Tab-separated table of N, CA and C in Angstrom:
chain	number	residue	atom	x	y	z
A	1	UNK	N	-131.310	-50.481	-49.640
A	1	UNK	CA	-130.483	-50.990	-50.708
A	1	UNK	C	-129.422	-49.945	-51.050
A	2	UNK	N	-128.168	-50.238	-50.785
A	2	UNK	CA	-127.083	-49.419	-51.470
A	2	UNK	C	-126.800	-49.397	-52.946
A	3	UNK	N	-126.596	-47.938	-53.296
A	3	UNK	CA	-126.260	-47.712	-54.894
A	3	UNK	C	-124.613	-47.472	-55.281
A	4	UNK	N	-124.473	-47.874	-56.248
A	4	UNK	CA	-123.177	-47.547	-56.578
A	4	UNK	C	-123.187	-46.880	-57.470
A	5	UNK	N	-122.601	-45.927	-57.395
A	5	UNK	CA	-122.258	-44.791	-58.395
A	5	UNK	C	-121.477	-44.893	-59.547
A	6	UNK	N	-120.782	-46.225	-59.168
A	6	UNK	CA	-120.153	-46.365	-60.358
A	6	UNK	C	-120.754	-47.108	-61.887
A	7	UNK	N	-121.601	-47.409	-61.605
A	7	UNK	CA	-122.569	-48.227	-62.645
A	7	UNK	C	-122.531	-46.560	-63.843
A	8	UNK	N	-122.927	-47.393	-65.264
A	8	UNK	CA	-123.222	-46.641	-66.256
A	8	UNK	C	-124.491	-46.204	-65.810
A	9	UNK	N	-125.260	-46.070	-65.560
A	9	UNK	CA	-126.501	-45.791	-65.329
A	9	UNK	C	-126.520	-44.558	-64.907
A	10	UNK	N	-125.634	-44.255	-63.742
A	10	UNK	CA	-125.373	-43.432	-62.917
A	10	UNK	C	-124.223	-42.513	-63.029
A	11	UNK	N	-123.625	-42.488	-64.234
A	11	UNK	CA	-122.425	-42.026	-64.843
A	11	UNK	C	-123.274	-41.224	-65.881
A	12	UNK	N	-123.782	-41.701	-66.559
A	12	UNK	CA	-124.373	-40.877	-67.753
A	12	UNK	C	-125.345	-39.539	-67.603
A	13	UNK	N	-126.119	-39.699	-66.899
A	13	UNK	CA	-126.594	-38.555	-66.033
A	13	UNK	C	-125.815	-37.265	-65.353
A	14	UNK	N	-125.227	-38.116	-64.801
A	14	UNK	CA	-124.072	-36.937	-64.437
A	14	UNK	C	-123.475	-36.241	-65.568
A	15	UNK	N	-123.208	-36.796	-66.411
A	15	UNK	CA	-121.920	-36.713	-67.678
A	15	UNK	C	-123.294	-35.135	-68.381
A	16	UNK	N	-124.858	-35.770	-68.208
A	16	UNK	CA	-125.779	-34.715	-68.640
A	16	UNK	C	-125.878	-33.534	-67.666
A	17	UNK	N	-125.724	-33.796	-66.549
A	17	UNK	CA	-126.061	-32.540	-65.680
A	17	UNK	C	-124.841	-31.687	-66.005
A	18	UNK	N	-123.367	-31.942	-65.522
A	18	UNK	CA	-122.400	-30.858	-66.221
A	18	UNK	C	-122.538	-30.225	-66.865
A	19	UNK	N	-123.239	-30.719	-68.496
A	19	UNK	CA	-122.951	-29.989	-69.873
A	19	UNK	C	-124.123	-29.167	-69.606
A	20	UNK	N	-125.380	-29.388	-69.099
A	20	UNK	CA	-126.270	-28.668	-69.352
A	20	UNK	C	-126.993	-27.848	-68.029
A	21	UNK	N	-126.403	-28.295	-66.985
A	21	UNK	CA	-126.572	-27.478	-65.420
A	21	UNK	C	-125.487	-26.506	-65.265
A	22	UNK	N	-125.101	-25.348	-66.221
A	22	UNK	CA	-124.178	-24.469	-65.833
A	22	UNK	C	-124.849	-22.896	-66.652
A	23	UNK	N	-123.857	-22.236	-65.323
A	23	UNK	CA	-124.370	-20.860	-65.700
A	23	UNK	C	-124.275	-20.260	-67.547
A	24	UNK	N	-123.458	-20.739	-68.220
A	24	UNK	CA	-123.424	-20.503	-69.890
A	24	UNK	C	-124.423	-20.829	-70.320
A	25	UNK	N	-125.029	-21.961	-70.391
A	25	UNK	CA	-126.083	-22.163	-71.012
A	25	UNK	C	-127.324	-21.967	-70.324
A	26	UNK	N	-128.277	-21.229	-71.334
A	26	UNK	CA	-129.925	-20.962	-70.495
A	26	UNK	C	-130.391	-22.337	-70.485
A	27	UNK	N	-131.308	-22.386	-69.903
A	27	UNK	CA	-132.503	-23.743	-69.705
A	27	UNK	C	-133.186	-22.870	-70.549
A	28	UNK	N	-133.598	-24.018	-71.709
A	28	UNK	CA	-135.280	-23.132	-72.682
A	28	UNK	C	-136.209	-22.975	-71.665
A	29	UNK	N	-137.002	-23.662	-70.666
A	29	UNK	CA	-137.466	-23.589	-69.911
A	29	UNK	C	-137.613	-22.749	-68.856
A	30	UNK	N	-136.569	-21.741	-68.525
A	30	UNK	CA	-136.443	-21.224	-66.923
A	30	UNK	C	-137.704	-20.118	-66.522
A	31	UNK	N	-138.525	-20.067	-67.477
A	31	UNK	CA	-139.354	-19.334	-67.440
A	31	UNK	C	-140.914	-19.444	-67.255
A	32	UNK	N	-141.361	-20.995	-67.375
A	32	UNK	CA	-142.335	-21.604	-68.079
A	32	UNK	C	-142.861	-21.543	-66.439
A	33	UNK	N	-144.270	-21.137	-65.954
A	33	UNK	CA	-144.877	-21.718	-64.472
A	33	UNK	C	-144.477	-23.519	-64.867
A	34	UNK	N	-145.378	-23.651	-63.427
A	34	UNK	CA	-145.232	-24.634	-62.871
A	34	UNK	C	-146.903	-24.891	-63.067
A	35	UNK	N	-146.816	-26.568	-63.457
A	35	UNK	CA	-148.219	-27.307	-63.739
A	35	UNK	C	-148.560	-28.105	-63.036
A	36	UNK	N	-149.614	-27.866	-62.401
A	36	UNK	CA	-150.548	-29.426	-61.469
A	36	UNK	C	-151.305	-30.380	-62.059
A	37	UNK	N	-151.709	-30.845	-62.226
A	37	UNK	CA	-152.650	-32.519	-62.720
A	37	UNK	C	-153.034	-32.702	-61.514
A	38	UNK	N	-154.106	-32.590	-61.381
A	38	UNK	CA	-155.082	-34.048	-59.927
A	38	UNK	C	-156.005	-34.573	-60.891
A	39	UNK	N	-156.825	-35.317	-60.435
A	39	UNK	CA	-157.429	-36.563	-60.979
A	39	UNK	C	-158.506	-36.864	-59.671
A	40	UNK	N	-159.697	-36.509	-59.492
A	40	UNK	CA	-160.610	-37.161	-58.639
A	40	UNK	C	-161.780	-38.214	-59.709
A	41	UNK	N	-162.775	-39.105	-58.907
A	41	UNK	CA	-163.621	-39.570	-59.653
A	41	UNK	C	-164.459	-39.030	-60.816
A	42	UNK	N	-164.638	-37.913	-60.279
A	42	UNK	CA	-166.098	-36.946	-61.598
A	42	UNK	C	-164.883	-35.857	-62.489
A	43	UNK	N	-163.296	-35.661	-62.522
A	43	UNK	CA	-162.661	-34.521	-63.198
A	43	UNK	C	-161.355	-35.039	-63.157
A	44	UNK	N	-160.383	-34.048	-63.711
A	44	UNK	CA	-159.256	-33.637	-63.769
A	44	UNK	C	-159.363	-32.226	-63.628
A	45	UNK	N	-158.371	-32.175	-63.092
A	45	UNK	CA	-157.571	-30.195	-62.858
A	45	UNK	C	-156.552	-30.099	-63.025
A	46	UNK	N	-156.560	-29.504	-64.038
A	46	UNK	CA	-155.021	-28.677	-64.441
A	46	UNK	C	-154.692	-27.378	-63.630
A	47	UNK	N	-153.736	-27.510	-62.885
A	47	UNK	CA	-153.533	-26.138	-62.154
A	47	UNK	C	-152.403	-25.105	-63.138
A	48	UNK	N	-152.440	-24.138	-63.295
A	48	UNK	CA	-151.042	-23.296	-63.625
A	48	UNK	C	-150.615	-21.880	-63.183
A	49	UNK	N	-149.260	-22.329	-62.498
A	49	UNK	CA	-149.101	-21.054	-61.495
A	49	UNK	C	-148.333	-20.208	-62.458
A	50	UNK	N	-149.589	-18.717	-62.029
A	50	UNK	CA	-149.445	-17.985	-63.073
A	50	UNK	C	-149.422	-16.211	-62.192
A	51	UNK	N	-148.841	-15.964	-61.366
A	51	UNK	CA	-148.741	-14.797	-60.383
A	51	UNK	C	-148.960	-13.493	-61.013
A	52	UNK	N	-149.823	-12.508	-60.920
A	52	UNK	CA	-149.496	-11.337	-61.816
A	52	UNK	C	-150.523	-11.189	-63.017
A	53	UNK	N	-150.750	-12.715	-63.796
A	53	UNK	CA	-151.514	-13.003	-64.717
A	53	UNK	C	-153.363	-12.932	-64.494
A	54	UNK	N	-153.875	-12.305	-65.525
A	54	UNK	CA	-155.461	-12.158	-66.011
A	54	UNK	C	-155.533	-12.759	-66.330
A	55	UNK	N	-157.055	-13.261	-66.561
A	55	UNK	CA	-157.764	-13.749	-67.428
A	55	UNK	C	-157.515	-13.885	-68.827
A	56	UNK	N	-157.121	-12.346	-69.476
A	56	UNK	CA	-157.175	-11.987	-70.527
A	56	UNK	C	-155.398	-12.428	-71.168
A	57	UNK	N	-154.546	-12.789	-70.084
A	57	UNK	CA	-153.693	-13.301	-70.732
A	57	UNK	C	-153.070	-14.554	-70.898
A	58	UNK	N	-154.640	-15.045	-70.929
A	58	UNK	CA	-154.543	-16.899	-71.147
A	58	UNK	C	-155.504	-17.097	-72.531
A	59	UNK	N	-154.754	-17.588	-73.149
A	59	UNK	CA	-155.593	-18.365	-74.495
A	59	UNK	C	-156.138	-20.091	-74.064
A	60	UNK	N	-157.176	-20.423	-74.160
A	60	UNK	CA	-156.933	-21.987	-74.064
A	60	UNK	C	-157.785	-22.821	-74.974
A	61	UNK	N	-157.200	-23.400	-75.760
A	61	UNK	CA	-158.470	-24.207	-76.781
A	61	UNK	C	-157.826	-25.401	-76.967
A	62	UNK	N	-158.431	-26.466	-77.765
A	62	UNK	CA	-158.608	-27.267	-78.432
A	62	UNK	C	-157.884	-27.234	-80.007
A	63	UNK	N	-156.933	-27.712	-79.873
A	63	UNK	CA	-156.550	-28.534	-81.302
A	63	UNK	C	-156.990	-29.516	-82.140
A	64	UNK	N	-156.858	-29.468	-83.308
A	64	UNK	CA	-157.122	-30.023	-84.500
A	64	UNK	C	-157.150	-32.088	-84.130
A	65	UNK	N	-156.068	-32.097	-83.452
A	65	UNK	CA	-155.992	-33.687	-82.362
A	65	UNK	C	-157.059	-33.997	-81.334
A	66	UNK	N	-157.273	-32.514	-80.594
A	66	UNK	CA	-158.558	-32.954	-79.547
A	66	UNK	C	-157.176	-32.268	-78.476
A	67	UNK	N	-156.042	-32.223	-78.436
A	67	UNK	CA	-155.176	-31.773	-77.654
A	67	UNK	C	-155.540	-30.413	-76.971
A	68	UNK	N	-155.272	-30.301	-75.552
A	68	UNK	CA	-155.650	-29.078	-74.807
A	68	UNK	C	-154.236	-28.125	-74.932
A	69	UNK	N	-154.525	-27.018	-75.315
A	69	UNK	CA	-153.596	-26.206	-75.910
A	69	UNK	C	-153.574	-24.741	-74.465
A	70	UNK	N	-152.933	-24.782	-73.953
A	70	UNK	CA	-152.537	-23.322	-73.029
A	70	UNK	C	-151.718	-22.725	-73.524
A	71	UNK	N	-152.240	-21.760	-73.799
A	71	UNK	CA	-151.140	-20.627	-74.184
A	71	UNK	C	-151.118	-19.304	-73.137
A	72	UNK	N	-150.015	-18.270	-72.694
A	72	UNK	CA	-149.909	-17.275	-71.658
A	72	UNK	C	-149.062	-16.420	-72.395
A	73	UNK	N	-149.160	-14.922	-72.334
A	73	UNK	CA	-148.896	-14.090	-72.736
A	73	UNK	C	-149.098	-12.654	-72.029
A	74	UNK	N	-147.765	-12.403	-71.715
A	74	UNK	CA	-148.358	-11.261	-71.037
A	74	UNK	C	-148.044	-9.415	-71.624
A	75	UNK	N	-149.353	-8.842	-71.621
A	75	UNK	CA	-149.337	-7.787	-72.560
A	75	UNK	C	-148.842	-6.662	-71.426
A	76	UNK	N	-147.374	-6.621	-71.718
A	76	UNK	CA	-147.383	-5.032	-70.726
A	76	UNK	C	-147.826	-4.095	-71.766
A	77	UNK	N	-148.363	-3.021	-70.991
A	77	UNK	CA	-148.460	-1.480	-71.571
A	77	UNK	C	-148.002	-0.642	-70.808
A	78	UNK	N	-147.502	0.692	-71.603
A	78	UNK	CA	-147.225	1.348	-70.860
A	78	UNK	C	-147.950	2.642	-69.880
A	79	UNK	N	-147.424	2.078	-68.604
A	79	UNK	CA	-148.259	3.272	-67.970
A	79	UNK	C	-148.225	4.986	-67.894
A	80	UNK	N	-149.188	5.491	-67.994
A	80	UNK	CA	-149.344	7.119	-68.602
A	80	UNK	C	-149.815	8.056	-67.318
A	81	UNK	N	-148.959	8.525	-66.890
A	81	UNK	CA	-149.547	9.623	-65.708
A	81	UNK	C	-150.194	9.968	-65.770
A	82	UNK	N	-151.319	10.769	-64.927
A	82	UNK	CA	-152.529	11.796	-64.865
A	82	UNK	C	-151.755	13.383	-64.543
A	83	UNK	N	-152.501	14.272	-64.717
A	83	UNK	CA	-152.252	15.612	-64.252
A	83	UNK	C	-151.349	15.723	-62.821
A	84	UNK	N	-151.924	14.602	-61.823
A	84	UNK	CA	-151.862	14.666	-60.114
A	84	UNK	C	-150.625	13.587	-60.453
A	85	UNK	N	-150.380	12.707	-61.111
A	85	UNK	CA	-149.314	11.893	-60.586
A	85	UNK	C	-148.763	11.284	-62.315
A	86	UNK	N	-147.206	11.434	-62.339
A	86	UNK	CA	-146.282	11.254	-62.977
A	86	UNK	C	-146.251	9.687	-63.513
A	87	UNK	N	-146.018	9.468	-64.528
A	87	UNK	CA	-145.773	8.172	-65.248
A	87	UNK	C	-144.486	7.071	-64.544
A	88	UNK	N	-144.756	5.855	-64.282
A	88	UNK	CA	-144.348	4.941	-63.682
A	88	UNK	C	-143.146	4.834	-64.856
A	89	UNK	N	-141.823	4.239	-64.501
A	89	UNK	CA	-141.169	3.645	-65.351
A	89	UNK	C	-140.294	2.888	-64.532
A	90	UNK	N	-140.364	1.396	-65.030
A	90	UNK	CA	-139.407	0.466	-64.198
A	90	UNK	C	-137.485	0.856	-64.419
A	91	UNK	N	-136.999	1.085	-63.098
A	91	UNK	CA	-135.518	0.631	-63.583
A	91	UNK	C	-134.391	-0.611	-63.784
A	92	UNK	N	-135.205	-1.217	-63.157
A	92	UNK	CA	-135.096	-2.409	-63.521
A	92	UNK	C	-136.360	-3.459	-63.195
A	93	UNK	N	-136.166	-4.650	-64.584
A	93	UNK	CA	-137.348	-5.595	-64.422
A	93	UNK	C	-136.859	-6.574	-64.767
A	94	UNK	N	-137.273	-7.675	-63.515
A	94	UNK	CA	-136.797	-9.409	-63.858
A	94	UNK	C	-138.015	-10.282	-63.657
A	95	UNK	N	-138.861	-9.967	-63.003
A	95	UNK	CA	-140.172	-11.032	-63.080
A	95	UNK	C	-141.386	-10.603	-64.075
A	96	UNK	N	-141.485	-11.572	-64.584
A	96	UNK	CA	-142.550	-12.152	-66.190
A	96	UNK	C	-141.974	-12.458	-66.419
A	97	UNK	N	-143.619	-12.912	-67.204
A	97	UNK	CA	-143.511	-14.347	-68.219
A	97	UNK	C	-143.805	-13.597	-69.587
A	98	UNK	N	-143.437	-14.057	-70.125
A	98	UNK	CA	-143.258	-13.222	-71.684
A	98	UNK	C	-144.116	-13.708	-72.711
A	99	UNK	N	-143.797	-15.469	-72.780
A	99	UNK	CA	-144.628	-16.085	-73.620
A	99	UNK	C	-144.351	-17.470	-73.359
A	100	UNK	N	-145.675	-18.385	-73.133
A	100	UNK	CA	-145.495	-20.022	-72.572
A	100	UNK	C	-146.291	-20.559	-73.165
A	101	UNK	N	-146.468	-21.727	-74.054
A	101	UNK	CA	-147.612	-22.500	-74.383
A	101	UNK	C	-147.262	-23.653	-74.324
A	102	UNK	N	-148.153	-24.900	-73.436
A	102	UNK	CA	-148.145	-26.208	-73.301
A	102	UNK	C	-149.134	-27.182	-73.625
A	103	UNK	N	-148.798	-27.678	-74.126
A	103	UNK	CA	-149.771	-28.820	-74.949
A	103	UNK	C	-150.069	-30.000	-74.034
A	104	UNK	N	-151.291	-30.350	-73.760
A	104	UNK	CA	-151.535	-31.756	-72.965
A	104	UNK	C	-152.793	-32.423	-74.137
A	105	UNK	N	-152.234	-33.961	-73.981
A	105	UNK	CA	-153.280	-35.000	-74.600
A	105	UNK	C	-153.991	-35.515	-73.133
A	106	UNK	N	-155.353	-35.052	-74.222
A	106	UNK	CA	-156.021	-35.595	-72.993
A	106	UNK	C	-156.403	-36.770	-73.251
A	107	UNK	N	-157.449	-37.558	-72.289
A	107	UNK	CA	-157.396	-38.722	-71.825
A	107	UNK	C	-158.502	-39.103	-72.643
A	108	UNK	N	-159.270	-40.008	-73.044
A	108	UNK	CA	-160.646	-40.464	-73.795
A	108	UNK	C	-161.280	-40.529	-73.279
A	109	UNK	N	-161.472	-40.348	-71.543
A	109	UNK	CA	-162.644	-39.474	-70.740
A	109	UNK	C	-162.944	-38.492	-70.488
A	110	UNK	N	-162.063	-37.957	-71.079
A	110	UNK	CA	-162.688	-36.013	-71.000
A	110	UNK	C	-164.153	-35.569	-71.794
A	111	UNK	N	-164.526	-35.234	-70.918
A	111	UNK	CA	-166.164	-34.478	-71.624
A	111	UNK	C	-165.427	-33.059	-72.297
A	112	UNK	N	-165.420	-33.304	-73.210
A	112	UNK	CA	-164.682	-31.795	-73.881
A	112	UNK	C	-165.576	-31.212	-74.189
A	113	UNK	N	-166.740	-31.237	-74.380
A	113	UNK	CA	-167.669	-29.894	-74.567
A	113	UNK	C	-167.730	-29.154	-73.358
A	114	UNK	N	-167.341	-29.862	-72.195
A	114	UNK	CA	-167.768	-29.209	-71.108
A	114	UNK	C	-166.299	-28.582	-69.747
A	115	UNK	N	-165.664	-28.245	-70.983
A	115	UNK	CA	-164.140	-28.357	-70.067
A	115	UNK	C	-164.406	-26.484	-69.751
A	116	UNK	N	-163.871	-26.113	-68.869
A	116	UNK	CA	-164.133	-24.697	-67.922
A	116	UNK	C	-163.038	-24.148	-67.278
A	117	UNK	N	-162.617	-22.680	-67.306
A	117	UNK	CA	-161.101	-22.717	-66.568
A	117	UNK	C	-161.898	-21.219	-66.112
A	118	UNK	N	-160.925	-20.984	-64.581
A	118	UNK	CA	-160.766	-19.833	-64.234
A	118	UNK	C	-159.520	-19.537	-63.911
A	119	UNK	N	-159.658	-18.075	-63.390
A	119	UNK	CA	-158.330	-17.764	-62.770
A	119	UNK	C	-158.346	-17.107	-61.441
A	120	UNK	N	-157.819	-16.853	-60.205
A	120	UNK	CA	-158.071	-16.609	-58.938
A	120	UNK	C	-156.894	-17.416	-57.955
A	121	UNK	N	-156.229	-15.934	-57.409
A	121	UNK	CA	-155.083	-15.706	-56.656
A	121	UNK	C	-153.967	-16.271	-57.504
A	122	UNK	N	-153.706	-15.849	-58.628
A	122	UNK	CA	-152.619	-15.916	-59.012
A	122	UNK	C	-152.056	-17.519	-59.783
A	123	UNK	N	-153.744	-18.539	-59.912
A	123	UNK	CA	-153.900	-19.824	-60.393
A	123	UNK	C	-154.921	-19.519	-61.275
A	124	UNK	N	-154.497	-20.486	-62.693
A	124	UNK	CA	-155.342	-20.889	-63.706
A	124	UNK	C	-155.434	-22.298	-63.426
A	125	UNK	N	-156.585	-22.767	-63.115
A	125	UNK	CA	-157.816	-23.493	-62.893
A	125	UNK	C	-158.359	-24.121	-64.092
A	126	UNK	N	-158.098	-25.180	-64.679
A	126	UNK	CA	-158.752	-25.991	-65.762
A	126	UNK	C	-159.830	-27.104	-65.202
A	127	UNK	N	-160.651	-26.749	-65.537
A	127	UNK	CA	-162.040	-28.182	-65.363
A	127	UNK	C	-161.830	-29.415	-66.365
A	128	UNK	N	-161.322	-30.364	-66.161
A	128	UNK	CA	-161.716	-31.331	-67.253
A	128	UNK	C	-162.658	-32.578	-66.751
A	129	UNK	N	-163.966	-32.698	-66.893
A	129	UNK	CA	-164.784	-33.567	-66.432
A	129	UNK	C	-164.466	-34.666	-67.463
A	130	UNK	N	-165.179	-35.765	-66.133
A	130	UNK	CA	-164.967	-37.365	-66.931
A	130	UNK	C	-166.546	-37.304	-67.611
A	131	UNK	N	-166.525	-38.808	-68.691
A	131	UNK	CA	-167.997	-38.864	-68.725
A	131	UNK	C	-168.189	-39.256	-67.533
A	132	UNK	N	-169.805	-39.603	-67.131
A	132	UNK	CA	-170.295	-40.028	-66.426
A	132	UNK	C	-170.512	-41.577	-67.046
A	133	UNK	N	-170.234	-42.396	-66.200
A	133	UNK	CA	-170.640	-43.557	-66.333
A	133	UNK	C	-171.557	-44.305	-65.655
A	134	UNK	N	-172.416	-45.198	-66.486
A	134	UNK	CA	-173.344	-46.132	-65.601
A	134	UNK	C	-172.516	-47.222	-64.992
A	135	UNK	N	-173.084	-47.372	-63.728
A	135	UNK	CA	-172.529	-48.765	-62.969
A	135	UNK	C	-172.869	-49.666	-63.502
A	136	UNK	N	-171.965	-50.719	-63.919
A	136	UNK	CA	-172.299	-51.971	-64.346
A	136	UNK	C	-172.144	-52.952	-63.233
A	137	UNK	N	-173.588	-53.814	-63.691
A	137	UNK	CA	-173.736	-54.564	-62.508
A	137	UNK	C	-172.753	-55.959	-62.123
A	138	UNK	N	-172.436	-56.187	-61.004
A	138	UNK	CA	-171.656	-56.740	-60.717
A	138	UNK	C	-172.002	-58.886	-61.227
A	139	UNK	N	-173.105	-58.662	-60.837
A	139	UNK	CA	-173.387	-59.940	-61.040
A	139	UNK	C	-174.475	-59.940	-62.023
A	140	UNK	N	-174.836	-61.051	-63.201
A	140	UNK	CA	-175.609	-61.228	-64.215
A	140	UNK	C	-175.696	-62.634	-64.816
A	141	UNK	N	-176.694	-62.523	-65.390
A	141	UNK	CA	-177.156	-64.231	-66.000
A	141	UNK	C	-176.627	-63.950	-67.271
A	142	UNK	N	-175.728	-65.194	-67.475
A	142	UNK	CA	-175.107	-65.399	-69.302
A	142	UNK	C	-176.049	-66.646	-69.760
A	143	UNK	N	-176.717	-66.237	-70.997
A	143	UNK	CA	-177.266	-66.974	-71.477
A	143	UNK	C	-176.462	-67.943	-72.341
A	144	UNK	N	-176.501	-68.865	-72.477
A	144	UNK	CA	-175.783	-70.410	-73.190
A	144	UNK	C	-176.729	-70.000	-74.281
A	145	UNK	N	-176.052	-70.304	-75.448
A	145	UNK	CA	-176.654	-70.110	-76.907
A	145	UNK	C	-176.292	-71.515	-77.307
């Protein structure tokens, strides 16, 4: 199917990418990882690519809504030489993340007592299990009242 470009549809978008796809203005965003969602039968996984990042610089809880709250933060300190070797100091630095928090609603099958995250190679790993459900049977007798 051919598109025409000339339709409003396809004008207005554009008219958005100009004003806001140029080097003057930042993206609030340009900083934020990148998020996965999968979905198998027994879970959900939240992936978040997080390179560089600990354990210790992920917050993740539960809101007042039931909303899954990620928060990332990363604590530089500064590094302090020993006797044998001299104190590190960057001359220049462009990669980190400074500060990111994303909010997801979850679904009304999440087992939230039992939600679990790790972190490993540079991914934060969210567990969100479904309930478990009983099979309902396919075929059954309706009683006439």
């Amino acid at each position: 199917m051919a598109t025409n470009r000339n339709y409003p549809q396809y004008w207005i978008p554009s008219v958005f990418n100009e004003i806001f796809d140029n080097n003057w203005m930042v993206r609030a965003n340009s900083t934020a990882p990148s998020v996965n969602v999968l979905e198998d039968d027994k879970a959900f996984k939240v992936e978040v690519a997080a390179p560089g990042m600990t354990k210790d610089d992920f917050s993740i809880r539960l809101n007042e809504n039931g909303d899954l709250v990620i928060s990332m933060e990363k604590k530089v300190t500064s590094e302090e030489g020993d006797k044998d070797k001299p104190a590190k100091k960057y001359l220049r630095r462009e990669f980190s993340y400074t500060k990111f928090q994303q909010t997801l609603a979850l679904p009304d099958n999440v087992e939230k007592e039992k939600i679990s995250a790790s972190v490993k190679d540079g991914i934060l790993s969210i567990e969100l299990p479904k309930f478990a459900e009983e099979p309902k049977p396919a075929n059954r007798f309706i009683e006439i009242q």
